[in-house]
XYZ file of C-alpha atoms in Angstrom:
145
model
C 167.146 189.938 210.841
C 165.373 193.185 209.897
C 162.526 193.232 207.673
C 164.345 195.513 205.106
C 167.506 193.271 205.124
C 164.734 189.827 204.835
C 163.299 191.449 201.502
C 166.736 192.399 199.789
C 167.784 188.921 200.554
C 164.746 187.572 198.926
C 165.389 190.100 195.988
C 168.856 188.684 195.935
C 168.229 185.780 193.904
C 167.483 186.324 189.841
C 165.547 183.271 190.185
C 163.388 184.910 192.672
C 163.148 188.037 190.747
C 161.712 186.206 187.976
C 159.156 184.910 189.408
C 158.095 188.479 190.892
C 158.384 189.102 187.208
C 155.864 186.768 186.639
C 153.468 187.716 189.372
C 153.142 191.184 187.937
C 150.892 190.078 185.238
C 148.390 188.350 188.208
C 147.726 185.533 190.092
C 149.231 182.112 189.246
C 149.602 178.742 190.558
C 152.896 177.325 191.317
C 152.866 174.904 188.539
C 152.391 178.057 185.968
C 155.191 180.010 187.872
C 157.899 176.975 187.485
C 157.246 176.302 183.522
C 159.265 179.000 182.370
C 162.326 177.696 184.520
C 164.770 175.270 184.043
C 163.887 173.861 187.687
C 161.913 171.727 189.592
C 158.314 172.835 190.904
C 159.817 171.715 194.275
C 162.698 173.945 193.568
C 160.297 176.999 192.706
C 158.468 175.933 195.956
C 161.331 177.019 197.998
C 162.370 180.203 196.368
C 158.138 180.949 196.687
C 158.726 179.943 200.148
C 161.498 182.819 200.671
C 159.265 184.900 198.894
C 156.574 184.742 201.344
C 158.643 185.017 204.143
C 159.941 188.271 203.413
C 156.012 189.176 202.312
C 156.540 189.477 198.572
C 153.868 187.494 197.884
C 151.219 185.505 200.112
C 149.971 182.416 199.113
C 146.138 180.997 199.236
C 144.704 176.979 198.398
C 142.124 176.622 196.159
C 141.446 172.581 195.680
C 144.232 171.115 195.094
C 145.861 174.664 193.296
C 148.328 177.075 195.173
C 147.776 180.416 193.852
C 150.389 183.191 194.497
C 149.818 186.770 194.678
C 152.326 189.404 194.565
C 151.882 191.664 197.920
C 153.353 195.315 196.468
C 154.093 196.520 200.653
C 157.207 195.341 201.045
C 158.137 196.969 197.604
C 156.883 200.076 198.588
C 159.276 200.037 201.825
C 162.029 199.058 199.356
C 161.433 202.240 197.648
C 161.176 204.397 200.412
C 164.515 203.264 201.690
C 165.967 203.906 198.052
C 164.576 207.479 197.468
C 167.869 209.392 199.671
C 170.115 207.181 197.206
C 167.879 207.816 193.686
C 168.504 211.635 194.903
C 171.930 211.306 195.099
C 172.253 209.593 192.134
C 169.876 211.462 190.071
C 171.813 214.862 190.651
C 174.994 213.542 190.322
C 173.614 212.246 186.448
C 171.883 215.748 185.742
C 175.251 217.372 186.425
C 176.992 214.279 183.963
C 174.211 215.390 181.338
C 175.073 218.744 182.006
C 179.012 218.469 181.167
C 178.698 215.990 178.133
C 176.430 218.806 176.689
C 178.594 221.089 176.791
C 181.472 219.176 175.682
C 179.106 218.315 172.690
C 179.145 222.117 171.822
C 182.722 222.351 172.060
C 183.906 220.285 169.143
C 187.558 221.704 169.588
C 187.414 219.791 173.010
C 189.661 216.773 173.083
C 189.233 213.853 175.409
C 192.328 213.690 177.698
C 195.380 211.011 176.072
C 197.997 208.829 177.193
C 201.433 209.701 175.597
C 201.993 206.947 174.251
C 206.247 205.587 175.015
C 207.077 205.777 171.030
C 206.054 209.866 171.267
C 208.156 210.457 173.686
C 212.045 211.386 173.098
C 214.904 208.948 173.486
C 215.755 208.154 176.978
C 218.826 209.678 178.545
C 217.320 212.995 176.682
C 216.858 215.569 178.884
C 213.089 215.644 177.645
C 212.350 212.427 178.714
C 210.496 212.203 181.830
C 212.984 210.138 183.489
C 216.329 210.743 181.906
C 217.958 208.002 183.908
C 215.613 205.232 183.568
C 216.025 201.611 184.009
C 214.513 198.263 183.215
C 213.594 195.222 185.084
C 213.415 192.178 183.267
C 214.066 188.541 183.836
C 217.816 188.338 184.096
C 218.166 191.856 186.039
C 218.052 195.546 186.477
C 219.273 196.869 183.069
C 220.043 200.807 182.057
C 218.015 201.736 179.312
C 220.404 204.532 178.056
């Protein structure tokens, strides 16, 4: 597997997210990491585990203390690979901006509606969209003129 598709698969998991979260505020032990979770310090173990494998974070062994460090590299290539797409996106949303505002200055402007069936005219009238419209229900095919 790629390096890219390693990281997104380690970003994959909200668990694993969190405790990037976490890491942003410094260095912490895995004990400190796994309090705010509902989990097992095991359980964090293994998510920090898929963490360092895709080189989110690298761990060091101080006594008997693991300390984690988030690594921002991997990030950065995350990024990089992203920019094309934030383009993209970013002018299709300035051109979104652009039409709400000047929908905004046209208050006259209505929003496009569904005709609702009780606004339209009987059917068998030669207004209605489908003059010779049937339809199907349980029993069968019945005329609706």
């Amino acid at each position: 597997m790629d390096e890219l598709s390693t990281i997104f698969l380690a970003l994959a998991d909200p668990t694993r997210r969190a405790l990037l979260a976490q890491l942003q505020q410094g260095e912490a032990t895995v004990t400190e990491l796994a309090a705010p979770h509902s989990i097992s310090v095991p359980s964090v173990s293994r998510h920090l585990k898929v963490l360092e494998q895709a080189g989110l974070i690298t761990k060091s062994r101080s006594a008997q203390w693991r300390n984690c460090r988030l690594q921002p590299a991997p990030l950065q290539k995350v990024e990089e690979w992203m920019g094309p797409y934030r383009d993209f996106l970013g002018n299709r949303l300035g051109r979104l901006d652009a039409q709400l505002a000047i929908a905004a200055e046209r208050p006259d402007a209505r929003p496009n509606r569904r005709i609702d069936d009780d606004r339209l005219p009987a059917t068998g009238s030669k207004l209605h969209p489908y003059p010779n419209s049937c339809c199907i229900t349980a029993v069968g095919i019945q005329s609706v003129d």
